[in-house]
mmCIF file of C-alpha atoms and ligand atoms in Angstrom:
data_model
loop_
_atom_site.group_PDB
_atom_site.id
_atom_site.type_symbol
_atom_site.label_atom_id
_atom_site.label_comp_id
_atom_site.label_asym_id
_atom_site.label_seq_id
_atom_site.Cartn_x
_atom_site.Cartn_y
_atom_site.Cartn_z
ATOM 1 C CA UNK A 609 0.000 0.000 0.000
ATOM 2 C CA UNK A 610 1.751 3.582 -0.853
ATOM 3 C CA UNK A 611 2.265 5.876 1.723
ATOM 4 C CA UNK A 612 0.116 8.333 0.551
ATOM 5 C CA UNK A 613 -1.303 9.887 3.194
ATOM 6 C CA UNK A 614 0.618 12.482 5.606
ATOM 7 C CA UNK A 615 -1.609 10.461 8.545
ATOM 8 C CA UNK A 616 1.882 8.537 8.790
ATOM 9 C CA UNK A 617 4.995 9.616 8.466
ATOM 10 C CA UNK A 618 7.952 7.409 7.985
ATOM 11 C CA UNK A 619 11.346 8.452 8.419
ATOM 12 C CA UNK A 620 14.642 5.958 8.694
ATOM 13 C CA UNK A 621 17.997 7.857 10.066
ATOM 14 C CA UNK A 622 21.254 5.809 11.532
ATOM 15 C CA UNK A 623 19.347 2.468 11.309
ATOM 16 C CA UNK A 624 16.384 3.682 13.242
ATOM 17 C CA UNK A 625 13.036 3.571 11.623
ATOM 18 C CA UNK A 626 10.555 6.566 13.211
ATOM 19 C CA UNK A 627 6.962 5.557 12.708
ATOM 20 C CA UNK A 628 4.936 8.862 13.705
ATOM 21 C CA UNK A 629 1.215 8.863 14.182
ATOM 22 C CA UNK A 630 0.505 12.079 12.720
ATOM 23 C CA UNK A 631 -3.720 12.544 12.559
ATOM 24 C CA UNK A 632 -3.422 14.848 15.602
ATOM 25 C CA UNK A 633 -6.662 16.841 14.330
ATOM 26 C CA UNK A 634 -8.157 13.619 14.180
ATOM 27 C CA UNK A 635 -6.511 12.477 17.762
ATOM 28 C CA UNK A 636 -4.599 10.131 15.804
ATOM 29 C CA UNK A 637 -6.913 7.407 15.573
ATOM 30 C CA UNK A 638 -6.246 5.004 12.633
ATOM 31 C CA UNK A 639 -8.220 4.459 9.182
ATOM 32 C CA UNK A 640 -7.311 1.161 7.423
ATOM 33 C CA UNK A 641 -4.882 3.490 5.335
ATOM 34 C CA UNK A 642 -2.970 4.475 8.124
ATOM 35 C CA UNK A 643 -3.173 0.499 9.663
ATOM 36 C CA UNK A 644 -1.974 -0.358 6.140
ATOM 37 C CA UNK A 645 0.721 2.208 5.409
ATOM 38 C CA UNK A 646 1.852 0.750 9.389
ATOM 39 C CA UNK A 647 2.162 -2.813 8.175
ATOM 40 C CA UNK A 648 4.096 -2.483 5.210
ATOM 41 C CA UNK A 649 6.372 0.087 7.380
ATOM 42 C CA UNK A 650 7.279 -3.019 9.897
ATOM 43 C CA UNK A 651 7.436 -5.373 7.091
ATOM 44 C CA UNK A 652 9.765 -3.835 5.019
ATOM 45 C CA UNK A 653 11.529 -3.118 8.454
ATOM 46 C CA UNK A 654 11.787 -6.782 9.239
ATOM 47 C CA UNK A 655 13.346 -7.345 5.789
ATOM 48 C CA UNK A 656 15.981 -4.804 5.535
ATOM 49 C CA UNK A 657 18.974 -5.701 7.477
ATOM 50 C CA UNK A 658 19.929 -1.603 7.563
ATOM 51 C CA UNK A 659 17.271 -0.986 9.379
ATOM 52 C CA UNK A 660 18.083 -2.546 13.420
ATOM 53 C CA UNK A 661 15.347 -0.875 15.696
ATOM 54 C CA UNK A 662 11.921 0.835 15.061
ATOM 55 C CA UNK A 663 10.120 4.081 17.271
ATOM 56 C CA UNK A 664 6.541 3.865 17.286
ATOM 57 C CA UNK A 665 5.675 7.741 18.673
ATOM 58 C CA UNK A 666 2.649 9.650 18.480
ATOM 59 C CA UNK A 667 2.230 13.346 19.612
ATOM 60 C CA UNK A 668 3.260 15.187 22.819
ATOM 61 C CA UNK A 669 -0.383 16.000 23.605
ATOM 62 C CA UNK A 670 -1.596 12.283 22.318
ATOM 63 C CA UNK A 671 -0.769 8.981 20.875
ATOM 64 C CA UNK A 672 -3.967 7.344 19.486
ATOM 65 C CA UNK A 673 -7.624 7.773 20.198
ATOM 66 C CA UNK A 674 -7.668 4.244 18.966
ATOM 67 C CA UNK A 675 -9.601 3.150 15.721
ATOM 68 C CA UNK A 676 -11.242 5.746 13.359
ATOM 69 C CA UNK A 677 -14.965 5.378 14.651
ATOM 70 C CA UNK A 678 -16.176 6.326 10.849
ATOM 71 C CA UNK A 679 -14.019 3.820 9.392
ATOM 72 C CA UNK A 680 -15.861 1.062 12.255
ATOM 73 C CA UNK A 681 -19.305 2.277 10.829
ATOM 74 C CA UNK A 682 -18.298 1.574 7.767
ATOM 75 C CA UNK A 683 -17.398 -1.923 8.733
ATOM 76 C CA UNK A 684 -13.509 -1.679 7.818
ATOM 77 C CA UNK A 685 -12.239 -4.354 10.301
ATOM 78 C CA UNK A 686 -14.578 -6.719 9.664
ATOM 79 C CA UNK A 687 -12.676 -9.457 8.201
ATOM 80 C CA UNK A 688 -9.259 -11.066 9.209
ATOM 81 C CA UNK A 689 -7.538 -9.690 6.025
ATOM 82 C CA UNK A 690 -8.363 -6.223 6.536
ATOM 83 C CA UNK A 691 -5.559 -3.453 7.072
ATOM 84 C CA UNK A 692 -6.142 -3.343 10.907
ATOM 85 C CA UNK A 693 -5.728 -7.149 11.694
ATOM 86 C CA UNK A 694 -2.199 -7.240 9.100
ATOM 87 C CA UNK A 695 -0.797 -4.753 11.044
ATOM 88 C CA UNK A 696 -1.209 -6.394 14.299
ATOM 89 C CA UNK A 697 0.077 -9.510 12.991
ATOM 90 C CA UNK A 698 2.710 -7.671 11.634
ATOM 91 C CA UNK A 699 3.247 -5.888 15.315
ATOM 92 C CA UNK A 700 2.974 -9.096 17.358
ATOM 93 C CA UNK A 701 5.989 -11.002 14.783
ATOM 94 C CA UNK A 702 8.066 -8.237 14.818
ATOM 95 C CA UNK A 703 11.350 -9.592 14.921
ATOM 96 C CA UNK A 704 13.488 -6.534 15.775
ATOM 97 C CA UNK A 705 13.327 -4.345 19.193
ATOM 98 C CA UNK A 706 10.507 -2.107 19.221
ATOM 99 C CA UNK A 707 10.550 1.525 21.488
ATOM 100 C CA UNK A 708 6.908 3.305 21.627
ATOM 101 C CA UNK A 709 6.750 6.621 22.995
ATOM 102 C CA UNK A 710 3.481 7.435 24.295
ATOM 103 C CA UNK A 711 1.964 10.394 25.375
ATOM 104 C CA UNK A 712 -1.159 12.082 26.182
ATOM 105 C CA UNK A 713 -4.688 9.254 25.519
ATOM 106 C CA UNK A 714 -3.921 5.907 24.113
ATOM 107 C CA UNK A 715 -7.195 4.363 23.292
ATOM 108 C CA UNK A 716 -8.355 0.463 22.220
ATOM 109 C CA UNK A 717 -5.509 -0.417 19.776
ATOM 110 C CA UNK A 718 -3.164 2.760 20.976
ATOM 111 C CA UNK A 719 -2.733 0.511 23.949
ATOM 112 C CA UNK A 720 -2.810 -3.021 22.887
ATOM 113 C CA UNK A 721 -0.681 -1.991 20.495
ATOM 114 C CA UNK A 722 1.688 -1.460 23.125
ATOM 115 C CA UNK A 723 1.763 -5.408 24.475
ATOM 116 C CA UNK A 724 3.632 -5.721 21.527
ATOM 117 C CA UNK A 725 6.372 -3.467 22.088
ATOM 118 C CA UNK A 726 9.688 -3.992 23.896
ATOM 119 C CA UNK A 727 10.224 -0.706 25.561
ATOM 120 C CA UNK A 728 7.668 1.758 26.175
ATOM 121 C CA UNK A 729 8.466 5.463 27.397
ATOM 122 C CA UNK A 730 5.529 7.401 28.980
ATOM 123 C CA UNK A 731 4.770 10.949 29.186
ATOM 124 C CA UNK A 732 3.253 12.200 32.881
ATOM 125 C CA UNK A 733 0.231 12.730 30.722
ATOM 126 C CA UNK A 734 -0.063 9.138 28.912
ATOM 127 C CA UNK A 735 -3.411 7.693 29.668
ATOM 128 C CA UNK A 736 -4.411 4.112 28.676
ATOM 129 C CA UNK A 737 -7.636 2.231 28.026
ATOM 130 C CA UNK A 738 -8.820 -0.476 26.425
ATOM 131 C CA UNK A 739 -13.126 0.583 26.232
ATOM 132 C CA UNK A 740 -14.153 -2.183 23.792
ATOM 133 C CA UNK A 741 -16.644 -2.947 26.123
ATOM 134 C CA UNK A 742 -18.322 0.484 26.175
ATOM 135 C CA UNK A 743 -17.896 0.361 21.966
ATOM 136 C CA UNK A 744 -19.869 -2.957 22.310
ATOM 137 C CA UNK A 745 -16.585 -4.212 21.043
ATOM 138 C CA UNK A 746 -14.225 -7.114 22.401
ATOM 139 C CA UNK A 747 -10.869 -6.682 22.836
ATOM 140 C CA UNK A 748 -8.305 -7.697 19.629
ATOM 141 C CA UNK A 749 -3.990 -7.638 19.723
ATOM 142 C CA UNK A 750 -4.048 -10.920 22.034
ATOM 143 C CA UNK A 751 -5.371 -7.719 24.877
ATOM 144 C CA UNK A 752 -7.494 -10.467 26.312
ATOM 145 C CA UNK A 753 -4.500 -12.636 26.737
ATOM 146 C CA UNK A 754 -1.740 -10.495 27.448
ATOM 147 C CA UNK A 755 -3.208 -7.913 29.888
ATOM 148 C CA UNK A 756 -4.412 -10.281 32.576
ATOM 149 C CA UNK A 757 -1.175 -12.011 32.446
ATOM 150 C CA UNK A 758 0.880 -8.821 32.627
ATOM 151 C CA UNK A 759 -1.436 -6.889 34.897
ATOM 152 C CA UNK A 760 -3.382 -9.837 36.600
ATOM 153 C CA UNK A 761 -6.880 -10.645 36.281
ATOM 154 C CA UNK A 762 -8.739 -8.257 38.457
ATOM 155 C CA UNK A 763 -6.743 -5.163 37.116
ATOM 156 C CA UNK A 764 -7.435 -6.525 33.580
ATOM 157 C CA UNK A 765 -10.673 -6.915 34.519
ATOM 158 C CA UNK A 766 -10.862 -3.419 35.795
ATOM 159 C CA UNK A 767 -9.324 -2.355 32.731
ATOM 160 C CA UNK A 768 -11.107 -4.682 29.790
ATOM 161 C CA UNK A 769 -14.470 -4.625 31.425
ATOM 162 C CA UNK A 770 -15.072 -1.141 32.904
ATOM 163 C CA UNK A 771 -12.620 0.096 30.090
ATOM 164 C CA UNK A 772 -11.721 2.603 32.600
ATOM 165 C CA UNK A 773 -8.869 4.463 31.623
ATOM 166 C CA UNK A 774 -5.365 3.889 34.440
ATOM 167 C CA UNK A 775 -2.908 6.632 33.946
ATOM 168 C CA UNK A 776 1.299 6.357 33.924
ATOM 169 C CA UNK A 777 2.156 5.727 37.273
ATOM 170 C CA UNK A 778 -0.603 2.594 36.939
ATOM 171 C CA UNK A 779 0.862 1.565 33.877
ATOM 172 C CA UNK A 780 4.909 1.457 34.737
ATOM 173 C CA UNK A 781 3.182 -0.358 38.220
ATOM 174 C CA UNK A 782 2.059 -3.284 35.737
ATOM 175 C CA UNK A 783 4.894 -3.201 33.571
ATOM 176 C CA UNK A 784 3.127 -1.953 30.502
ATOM 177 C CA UNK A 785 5.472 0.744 30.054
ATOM 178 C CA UNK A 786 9.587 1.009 30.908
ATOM 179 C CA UNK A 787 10.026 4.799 32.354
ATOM 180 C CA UNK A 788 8.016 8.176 33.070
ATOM 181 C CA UNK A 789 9.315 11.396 31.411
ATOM 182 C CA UNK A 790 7.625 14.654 30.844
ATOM 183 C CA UNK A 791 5.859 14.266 27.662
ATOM 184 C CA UNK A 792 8.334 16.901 25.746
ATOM 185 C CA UNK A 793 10.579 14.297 26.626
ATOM 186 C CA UNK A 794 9.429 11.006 25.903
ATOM 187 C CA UNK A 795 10.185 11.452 21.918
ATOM 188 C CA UNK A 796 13.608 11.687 22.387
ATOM 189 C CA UNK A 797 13.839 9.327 25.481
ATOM 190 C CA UNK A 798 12.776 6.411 22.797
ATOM 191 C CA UNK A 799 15.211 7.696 20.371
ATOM 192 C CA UNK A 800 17.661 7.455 22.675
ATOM 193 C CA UNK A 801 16.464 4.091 23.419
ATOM 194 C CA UNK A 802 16.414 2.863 19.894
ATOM 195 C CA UNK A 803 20.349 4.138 19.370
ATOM 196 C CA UNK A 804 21.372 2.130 22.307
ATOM 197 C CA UNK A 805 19.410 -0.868 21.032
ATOM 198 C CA UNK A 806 20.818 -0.029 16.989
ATOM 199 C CA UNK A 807 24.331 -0.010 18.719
ATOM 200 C CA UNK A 808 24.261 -3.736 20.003
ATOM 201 C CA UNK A 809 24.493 -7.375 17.396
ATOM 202 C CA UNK A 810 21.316 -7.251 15.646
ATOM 203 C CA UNK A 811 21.570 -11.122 15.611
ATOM 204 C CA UNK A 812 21.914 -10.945 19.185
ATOM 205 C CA UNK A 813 18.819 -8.810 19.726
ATOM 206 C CA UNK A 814 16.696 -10.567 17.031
ATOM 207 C CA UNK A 815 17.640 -14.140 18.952
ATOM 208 C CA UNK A 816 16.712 -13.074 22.459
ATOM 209 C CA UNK A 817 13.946 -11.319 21.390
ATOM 210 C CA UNK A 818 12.603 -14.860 19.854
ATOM 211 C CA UNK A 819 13.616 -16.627 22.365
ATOM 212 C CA UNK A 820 11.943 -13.939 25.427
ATOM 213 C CA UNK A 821 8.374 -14.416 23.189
ATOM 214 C CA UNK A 822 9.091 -18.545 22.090
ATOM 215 C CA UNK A 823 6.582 -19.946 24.359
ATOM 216 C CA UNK A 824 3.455 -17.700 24.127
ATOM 217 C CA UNK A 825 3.420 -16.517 19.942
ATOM 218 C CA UNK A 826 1.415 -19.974 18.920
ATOM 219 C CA UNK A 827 -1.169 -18.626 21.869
ATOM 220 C CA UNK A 828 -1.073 -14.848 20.925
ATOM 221 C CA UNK A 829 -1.786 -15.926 17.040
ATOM 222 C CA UNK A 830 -4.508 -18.159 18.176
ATOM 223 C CA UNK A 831 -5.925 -15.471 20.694
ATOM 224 C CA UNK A 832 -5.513 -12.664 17.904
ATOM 225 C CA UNK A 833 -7.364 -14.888 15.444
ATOM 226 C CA UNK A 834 -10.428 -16.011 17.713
ATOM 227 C CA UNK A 835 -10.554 -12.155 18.646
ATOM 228 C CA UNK A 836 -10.412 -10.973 15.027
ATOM 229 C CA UNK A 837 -13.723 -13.679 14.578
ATOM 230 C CA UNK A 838 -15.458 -11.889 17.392
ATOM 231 C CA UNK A 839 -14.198 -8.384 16.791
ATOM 232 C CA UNK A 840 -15.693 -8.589 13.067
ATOM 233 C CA UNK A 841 -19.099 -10.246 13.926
ATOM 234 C CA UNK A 842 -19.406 -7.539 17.132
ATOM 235 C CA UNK A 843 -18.992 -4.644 14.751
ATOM 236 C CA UNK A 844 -22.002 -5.364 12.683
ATOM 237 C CA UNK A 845 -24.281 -6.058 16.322
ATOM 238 C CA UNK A 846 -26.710 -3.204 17.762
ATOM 239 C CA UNK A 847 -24.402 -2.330 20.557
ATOM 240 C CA UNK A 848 -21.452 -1.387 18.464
ATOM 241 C CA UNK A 849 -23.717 0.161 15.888
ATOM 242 C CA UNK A 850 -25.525 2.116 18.698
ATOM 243 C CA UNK A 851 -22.127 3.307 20.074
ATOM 244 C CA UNK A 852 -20.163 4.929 16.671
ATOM 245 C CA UNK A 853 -23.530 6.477 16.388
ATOM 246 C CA UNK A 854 -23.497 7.840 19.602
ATOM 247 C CA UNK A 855 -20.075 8.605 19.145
ATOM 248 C CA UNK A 856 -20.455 10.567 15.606
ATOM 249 C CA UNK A 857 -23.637 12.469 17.475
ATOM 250 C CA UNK A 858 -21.726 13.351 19.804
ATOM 251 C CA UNK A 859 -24.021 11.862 22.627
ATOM 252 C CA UNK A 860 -24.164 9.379 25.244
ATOM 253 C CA UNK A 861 -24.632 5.629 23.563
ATOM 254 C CA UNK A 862 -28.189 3.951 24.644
ATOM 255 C CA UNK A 863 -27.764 -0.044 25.797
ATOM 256 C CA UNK A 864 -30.779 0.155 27.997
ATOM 257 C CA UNK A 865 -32.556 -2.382 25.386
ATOM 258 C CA UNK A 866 -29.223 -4.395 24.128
HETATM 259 N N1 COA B 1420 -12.453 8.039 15.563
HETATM 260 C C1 COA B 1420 -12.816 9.093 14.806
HETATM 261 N N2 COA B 1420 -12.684 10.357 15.194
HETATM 262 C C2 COA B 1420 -12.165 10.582 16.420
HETATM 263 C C3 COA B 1420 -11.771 9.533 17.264
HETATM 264 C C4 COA B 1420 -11.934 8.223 16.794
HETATM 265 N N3 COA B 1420 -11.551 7.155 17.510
HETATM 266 N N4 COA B 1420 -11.312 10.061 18.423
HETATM 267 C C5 COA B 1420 -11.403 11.391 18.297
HETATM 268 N N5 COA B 1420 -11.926 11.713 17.087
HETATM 269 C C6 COA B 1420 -12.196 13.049 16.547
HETATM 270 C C7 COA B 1420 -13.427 13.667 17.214
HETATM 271 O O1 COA B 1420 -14.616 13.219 16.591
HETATM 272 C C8 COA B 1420 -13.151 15.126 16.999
HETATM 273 O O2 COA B 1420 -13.468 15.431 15.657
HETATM 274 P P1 COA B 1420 -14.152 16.845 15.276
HETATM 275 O O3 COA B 1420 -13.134 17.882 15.675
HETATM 276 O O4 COA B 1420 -14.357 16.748 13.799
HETATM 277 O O5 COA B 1420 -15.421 16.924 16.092
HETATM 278 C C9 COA B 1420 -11.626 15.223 17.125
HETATM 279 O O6 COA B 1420 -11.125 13.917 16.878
HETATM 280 C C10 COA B 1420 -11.185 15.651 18.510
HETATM 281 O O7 COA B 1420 -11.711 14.722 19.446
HETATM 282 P P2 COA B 1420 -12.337 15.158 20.860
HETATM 283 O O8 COA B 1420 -13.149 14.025 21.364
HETATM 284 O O9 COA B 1420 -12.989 16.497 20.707
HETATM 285 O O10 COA B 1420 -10.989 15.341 21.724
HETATM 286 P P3 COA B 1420 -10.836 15.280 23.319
HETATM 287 O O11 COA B 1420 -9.467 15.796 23.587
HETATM 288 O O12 COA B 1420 -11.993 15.910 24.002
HETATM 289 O O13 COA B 1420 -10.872 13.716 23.674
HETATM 290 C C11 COA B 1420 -10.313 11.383 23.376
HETATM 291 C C12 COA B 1420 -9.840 12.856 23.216
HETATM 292 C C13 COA B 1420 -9.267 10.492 22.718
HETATM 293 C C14 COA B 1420 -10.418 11.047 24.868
HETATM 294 C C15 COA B 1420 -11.697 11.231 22.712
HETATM 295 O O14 COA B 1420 -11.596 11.765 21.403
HETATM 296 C C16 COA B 1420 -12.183 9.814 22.587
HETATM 297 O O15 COA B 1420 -12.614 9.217 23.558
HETATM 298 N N6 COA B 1420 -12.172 9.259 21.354
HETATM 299 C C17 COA B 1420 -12.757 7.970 21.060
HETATM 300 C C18 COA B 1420 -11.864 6.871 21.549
HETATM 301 C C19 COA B 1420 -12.421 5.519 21.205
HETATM 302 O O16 COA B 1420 -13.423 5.078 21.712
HETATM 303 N N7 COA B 1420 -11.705 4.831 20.284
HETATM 304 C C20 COA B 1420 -12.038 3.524 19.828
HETATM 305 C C21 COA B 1420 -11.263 2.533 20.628
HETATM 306 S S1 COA B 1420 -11.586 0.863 20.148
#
């Protein structure tokens, strides 16, 4: 898919590849373009040996408000092909280190998104949620695998059921992110990151990267693939429908009859 669309921007310098989010009007939440334009980024990334580490940043005031709401009326996700579910495959087989920078909200897939990254630097502003319940939604990314083990059940209950959002002090207390910076920071805290990782054997990082993540990929396909069946099926049922309309209205969704 061709990058073009300025909703991305992709820049590689000194064997770093920069993946910006950059729909701030928008809040940075993703069309299938921008899901697309991501996947071939870390795919071509994988496959070029001069590229050894890739940034995944957003901006200072936020990182992603999740998916495009439009784009789930108009039923983009629905299938296990589309843009959204390649780039999370994509994300979860990355073989290379991975540094996100996240400030400001990260919504839905701006935070599952994150259970595949190796280092994560936080902004005193990030907050993270995962409202796929309130969307009428299920969660997607292996979210309903990873985050109880990570955070334990009742906080990933807390967080996947009352889709609450927990801010960064919660999140480096799980382990979802590595360090707290003030968001003008946390850009070039993950740069920095991503030179000390580019400066080390890429075979090296590659190989204990595999070998950190051997026993749970066949379980975090499997989960990403039974959530994709669910995710799709969900989108087209009242209580999603009722909440992107409620969303687009700009009013409070109705589930009193769902
Ligand atoms: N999809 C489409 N448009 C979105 C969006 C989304 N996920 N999130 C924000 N926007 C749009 C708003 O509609 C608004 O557009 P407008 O200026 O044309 O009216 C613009 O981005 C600014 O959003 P706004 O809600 O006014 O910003 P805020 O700072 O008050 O709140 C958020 C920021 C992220 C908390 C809020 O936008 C939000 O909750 N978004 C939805 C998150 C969500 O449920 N995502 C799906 C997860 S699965």
């Amino acid at each position: 898919m061709p990058n073009d669309t300025q909703d991305i921007l992709i820049d590689t310098t000194d064997a770093v590849m920069t993946i910006t989010l950059n729909r701030v009007d928008k809040k940075n939440s993703f069309t299938q373009a921008m899901y697309g334009v991501c996947a071939d980024a870390l795919a071509s990334a994988a496959a070029d040996p001069s590229v050894r580490t890739v940034v995944i940043q957003g901006h200072v005031t936020v990182f992603s408000a999740g998916n495009d709401i439009g784009d789930f009326l108009k039923g983009g996700a629905a299938t296990a092909d589309a843009p959204v579910f390649r780039f999370l495959r994509e994300i979860a087989a990355f073989p290379k280190p991975l540094v996100a920078a996240v400030c400001g909200p990260a919504v839905g897939v701006g935070t599952t998104l994150l259970f595949h990254c190796d280092l994560v630097v936080a902004g005193d502003n990030a907050a993270f949620s995962m409202p796929f319940v309130n969307l009428g939604l299920c969660p997607e990314a292996a979210s309903s695998l990873i985050a109880p083990q990570m955070m334990g059940y009742h906080r990933a209950a807390e967080a996947l059921l009352l889709g609450e959002p927990f801010m960064a002090e919660a999140a480096l207390e799980v382990g979802l992110v590595n360090r707290i910076v003030p968001p003008t920071e946390a850009n070039a805290a993950a740069q920095a990151l991503a030179a000390k990782l580019a400066a080390k054997p890429l075979s090296s990082l590659v190989e204990t990267k595999r070998l950190m993540k051997l026993g749970q990929t066949p379980a975090v396909q499997a989960r990403m693939m039974e959530e994709a069946t669910s995710f799709g099926r969900m989108l087209r049922e009242p209580a999603a429908r009722e909440a992107f309309t409620a969303f687009m209205e700009k009013r409070k969704p109705d589930f009193s009859k769902l």
